[in-house]
PDB file of C-alpha atoms in Angstrom:
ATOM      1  CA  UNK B   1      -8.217-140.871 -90.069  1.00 71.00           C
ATOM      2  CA  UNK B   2      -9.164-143.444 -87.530  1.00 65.00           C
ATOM      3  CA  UNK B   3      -8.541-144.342 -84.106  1.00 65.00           C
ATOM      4  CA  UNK B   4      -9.484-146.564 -81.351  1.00 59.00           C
ATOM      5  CA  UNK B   5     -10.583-145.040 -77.817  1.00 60.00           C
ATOM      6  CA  UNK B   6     -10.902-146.724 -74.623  1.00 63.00           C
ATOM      7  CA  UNK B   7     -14.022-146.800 -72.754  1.00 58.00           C
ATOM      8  CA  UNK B   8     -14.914-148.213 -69.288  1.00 65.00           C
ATOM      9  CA  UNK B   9     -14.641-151.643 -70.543  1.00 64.00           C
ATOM     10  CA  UNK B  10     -15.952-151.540 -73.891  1.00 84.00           C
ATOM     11  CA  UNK B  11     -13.429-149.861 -77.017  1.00 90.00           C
ATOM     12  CA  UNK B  12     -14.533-146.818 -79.092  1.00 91.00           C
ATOM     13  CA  UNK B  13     -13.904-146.228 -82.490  1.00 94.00           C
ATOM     14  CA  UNK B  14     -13.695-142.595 -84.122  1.00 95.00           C
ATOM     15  CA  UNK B  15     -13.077-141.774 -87.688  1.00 96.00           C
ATOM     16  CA  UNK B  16     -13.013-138.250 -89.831  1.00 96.00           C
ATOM     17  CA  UNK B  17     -13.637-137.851 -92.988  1.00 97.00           C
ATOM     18  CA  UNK B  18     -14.069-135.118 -96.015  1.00 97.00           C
ATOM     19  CA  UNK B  19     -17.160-136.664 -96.883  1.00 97.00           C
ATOM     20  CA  UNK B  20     -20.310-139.074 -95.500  1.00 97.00           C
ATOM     21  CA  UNK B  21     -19.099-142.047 -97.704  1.00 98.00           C
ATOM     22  CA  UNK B  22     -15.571-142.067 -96.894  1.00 98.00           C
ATOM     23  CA  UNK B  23     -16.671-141.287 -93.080  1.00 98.00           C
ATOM     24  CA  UNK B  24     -18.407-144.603 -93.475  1.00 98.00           C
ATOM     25  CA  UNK B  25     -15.599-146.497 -94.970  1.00 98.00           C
ATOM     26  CA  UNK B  26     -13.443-145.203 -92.408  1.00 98.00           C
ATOM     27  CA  UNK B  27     -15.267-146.064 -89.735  1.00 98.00           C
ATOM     28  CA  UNK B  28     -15.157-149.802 -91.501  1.00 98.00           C
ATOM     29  CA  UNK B  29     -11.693-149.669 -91.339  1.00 98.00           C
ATOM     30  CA  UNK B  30     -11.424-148.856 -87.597  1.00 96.00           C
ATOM     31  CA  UNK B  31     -13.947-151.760 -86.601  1.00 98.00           C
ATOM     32  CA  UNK B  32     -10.764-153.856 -88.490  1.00 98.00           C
ATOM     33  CA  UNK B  33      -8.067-152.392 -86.638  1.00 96.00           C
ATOM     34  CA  UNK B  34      -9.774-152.908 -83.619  1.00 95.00           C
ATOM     35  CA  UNK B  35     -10.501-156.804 -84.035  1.00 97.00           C
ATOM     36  CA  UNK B  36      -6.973-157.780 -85.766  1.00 97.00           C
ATOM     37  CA  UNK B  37      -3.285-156.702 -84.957  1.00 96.00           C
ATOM     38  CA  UNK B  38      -2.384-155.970 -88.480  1.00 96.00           C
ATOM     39  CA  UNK B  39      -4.922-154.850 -90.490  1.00 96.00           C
ATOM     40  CA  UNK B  40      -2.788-153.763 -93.247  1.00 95.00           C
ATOM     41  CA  UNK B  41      -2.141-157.787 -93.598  1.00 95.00           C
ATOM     42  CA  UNK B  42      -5.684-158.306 -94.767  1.00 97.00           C
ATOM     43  CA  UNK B  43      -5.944-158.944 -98.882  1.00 96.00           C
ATOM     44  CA  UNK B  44      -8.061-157.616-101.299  1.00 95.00           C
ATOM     45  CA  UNK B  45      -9.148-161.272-102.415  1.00 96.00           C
ATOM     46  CA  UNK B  46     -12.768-160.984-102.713  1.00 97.00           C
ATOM     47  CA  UNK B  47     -15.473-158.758-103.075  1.00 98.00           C
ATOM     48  CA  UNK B  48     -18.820-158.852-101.188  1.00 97.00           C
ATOM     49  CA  UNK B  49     -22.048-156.565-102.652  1.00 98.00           C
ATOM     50  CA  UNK B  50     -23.702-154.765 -98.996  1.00 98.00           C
ATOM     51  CA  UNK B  51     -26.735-152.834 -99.563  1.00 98.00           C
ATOM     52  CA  UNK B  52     -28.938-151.660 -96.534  1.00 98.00           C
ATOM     53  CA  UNK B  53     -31.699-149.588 -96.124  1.00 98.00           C
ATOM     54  CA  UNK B  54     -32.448-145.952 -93.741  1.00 96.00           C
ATOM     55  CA  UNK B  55     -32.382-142.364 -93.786  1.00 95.00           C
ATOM     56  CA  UNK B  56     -30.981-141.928 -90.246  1.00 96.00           C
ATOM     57  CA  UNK B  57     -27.584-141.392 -90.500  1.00 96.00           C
ATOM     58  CA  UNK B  58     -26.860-143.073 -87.052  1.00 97.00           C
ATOM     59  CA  UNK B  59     -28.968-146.074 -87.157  1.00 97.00           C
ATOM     60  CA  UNK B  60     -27.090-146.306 -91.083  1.00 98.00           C
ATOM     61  CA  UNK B  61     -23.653-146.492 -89.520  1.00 98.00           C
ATOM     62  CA  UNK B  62     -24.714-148.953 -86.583  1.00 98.00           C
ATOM     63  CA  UNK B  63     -26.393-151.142 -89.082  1.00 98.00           C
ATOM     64  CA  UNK B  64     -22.967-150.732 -91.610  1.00 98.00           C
ATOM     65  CA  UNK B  65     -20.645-152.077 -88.735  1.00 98.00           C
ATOM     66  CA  UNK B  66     -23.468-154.511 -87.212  1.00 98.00           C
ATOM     67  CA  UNK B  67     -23.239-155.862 -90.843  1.00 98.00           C
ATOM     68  CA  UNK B  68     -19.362-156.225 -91.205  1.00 98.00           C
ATOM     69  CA  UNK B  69     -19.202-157.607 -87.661  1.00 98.00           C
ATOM     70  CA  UNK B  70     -21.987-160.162 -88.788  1.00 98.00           C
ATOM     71  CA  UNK B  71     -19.858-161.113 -91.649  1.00 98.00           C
ATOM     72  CA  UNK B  72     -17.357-161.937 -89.881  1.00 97.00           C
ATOM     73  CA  UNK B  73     -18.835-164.076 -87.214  1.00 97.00           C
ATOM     74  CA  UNK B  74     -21.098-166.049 -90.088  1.00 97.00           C
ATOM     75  CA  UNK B  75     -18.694-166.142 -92.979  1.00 97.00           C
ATOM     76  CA  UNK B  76     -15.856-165.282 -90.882  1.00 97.00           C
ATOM     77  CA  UNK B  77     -14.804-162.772 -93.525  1.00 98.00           C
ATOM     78  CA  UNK B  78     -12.589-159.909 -92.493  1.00 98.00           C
ATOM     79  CA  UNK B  79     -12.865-156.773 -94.795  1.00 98.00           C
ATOM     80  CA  UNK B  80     -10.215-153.937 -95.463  1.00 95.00           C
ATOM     81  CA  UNK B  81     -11.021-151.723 -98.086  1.00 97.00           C
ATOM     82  CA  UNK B  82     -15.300-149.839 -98.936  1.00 98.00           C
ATOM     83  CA  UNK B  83     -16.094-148.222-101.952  1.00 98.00           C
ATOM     84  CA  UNK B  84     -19.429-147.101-100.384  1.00 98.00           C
ATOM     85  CA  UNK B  85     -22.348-144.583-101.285  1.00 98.00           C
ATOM     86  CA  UNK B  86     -24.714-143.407 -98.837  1.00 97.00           C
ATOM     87  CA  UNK B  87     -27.735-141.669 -99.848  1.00 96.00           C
ATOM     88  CA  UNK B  88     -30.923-140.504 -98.409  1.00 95.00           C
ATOM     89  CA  UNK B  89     -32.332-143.927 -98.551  1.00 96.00           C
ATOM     90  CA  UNK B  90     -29.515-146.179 -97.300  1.00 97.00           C
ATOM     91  CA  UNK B  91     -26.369-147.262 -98.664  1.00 97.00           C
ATOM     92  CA  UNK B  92     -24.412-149.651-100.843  1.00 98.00           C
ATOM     93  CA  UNK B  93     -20.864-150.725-100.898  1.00 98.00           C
ATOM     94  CA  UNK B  94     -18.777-152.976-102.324  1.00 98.00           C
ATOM     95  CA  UNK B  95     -16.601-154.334 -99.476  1.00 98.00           C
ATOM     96  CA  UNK B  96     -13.044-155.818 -99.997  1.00 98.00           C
ATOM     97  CA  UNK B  97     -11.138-158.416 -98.124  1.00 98.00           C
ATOM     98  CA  UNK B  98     -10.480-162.099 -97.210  1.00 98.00           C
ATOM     99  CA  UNK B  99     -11.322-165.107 -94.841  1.00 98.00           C
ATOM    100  CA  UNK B 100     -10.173-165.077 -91.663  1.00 97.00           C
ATOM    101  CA  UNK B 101      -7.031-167.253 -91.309  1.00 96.00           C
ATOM    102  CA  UNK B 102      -5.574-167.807 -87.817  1.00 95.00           C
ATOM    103  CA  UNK B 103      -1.959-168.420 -89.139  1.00 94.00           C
ATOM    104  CA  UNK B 104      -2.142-164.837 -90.646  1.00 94.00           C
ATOM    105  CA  UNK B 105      -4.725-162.683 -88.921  1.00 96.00           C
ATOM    106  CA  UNK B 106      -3.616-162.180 -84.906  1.00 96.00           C
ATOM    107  CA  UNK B 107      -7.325-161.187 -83.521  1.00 95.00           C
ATOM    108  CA  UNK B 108      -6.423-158.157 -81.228  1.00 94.00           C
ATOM    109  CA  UNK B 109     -10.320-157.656 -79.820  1.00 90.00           C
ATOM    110  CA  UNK B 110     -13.128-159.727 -79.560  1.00 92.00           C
ATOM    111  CA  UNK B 111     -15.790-157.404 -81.015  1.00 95.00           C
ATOM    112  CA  UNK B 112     -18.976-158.636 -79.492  1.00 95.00           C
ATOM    113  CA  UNK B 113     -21.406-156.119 -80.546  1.00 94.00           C
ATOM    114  CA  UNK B 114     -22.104-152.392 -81.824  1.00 96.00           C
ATOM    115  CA  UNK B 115     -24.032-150.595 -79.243  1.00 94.00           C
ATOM    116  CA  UNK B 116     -25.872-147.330 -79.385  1.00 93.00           C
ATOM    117  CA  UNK B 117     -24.020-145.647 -76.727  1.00 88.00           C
ATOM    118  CA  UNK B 118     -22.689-142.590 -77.682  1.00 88.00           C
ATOM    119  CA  UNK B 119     -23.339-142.949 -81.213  1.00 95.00           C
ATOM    120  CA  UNK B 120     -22.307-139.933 -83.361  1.00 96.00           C
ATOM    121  CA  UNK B 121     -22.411-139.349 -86.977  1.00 98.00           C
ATOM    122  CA  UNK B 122     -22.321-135.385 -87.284  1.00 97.00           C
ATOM    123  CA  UNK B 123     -20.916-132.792 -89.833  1.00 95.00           C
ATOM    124  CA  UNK B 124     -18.244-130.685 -88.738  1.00 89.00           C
ATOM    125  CA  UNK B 125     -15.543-127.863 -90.207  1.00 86.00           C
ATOM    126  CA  UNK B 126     -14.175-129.905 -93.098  1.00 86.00           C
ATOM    127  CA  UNK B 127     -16.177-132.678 -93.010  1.00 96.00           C
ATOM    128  CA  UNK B 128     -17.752-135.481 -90.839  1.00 98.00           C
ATOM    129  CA  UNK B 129     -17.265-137.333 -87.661  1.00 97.00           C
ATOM    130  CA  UNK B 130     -18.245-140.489 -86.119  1.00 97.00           C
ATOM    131  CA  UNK B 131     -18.042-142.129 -82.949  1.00 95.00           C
ATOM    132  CA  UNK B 132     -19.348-145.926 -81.646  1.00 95.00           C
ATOM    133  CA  UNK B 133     -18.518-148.111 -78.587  1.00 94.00           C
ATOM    134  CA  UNK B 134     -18.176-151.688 -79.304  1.00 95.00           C
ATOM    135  CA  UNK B 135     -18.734-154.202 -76.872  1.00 91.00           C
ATOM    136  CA  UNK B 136     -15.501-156.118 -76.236  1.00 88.00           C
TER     137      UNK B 136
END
């Protein structure tokens, strides 16, 4: 579960999740739904190998959506489904998705950057939660 918050005049994102991995793929799926419309309209055409580095859980996630963000500006690749792995060393994921195409993808933010404000990665009853502002 996922959803979008609003925050002075930046957006924050907030995902649960059973577990740390899906928590992180989840959270990868509400940095989509907050730069396009329709999401679910984003195909599973290509795979892209992400591996990065760190033991702090935080730092991990802001680095994860830094990442994805950074894909999309440079490659301009928007991404819709994570098989992902976090351990105590860092990550890896296999990320899932498509080039961005104006004529299907309706951009509904412009994400400008993953801050540190407010960012929350901690275990709760039944599983995890994690929060990020975004600068829009």
């Amino acid at each position: 579960m996922h959803e979008l918050f609003e925050h002075t005049a930046d957006l924050g994102l907030r995902a649960t999740a059973p577990t740390l991995p899906l928590l992180f793929a989840e959270m990868a799926k509400c940095l989509l739904s907050a730069m396009v419309e329709e999401p679910d309209g984003v195909r599973p055409a290509q795979n892209v190998q992400l591996e990065l580095s760190g033991s702090d859980r935080e730092f991990l996630l802001f680095d994860w959506l830094k990442e994805l963000l950074l894909r999309f500006e440079t490659d301009h690749m928007l991404f819709a489904a994570f098989d992902v792995t976090v351990t105590a060393d860092g990550l890896t994921a296999t990320a899932t998705g498509e080039p961005y195409n104006p004529e299907r993808h309706t951009l509904a933010h412009e994400v400008k950057a993953i801050t540190y404000h407010e960012l929350k990665v901690a275990e709760h009853a039944g599983g995890w939660l994690a929060e990020v502002i975004v600068d829009i």
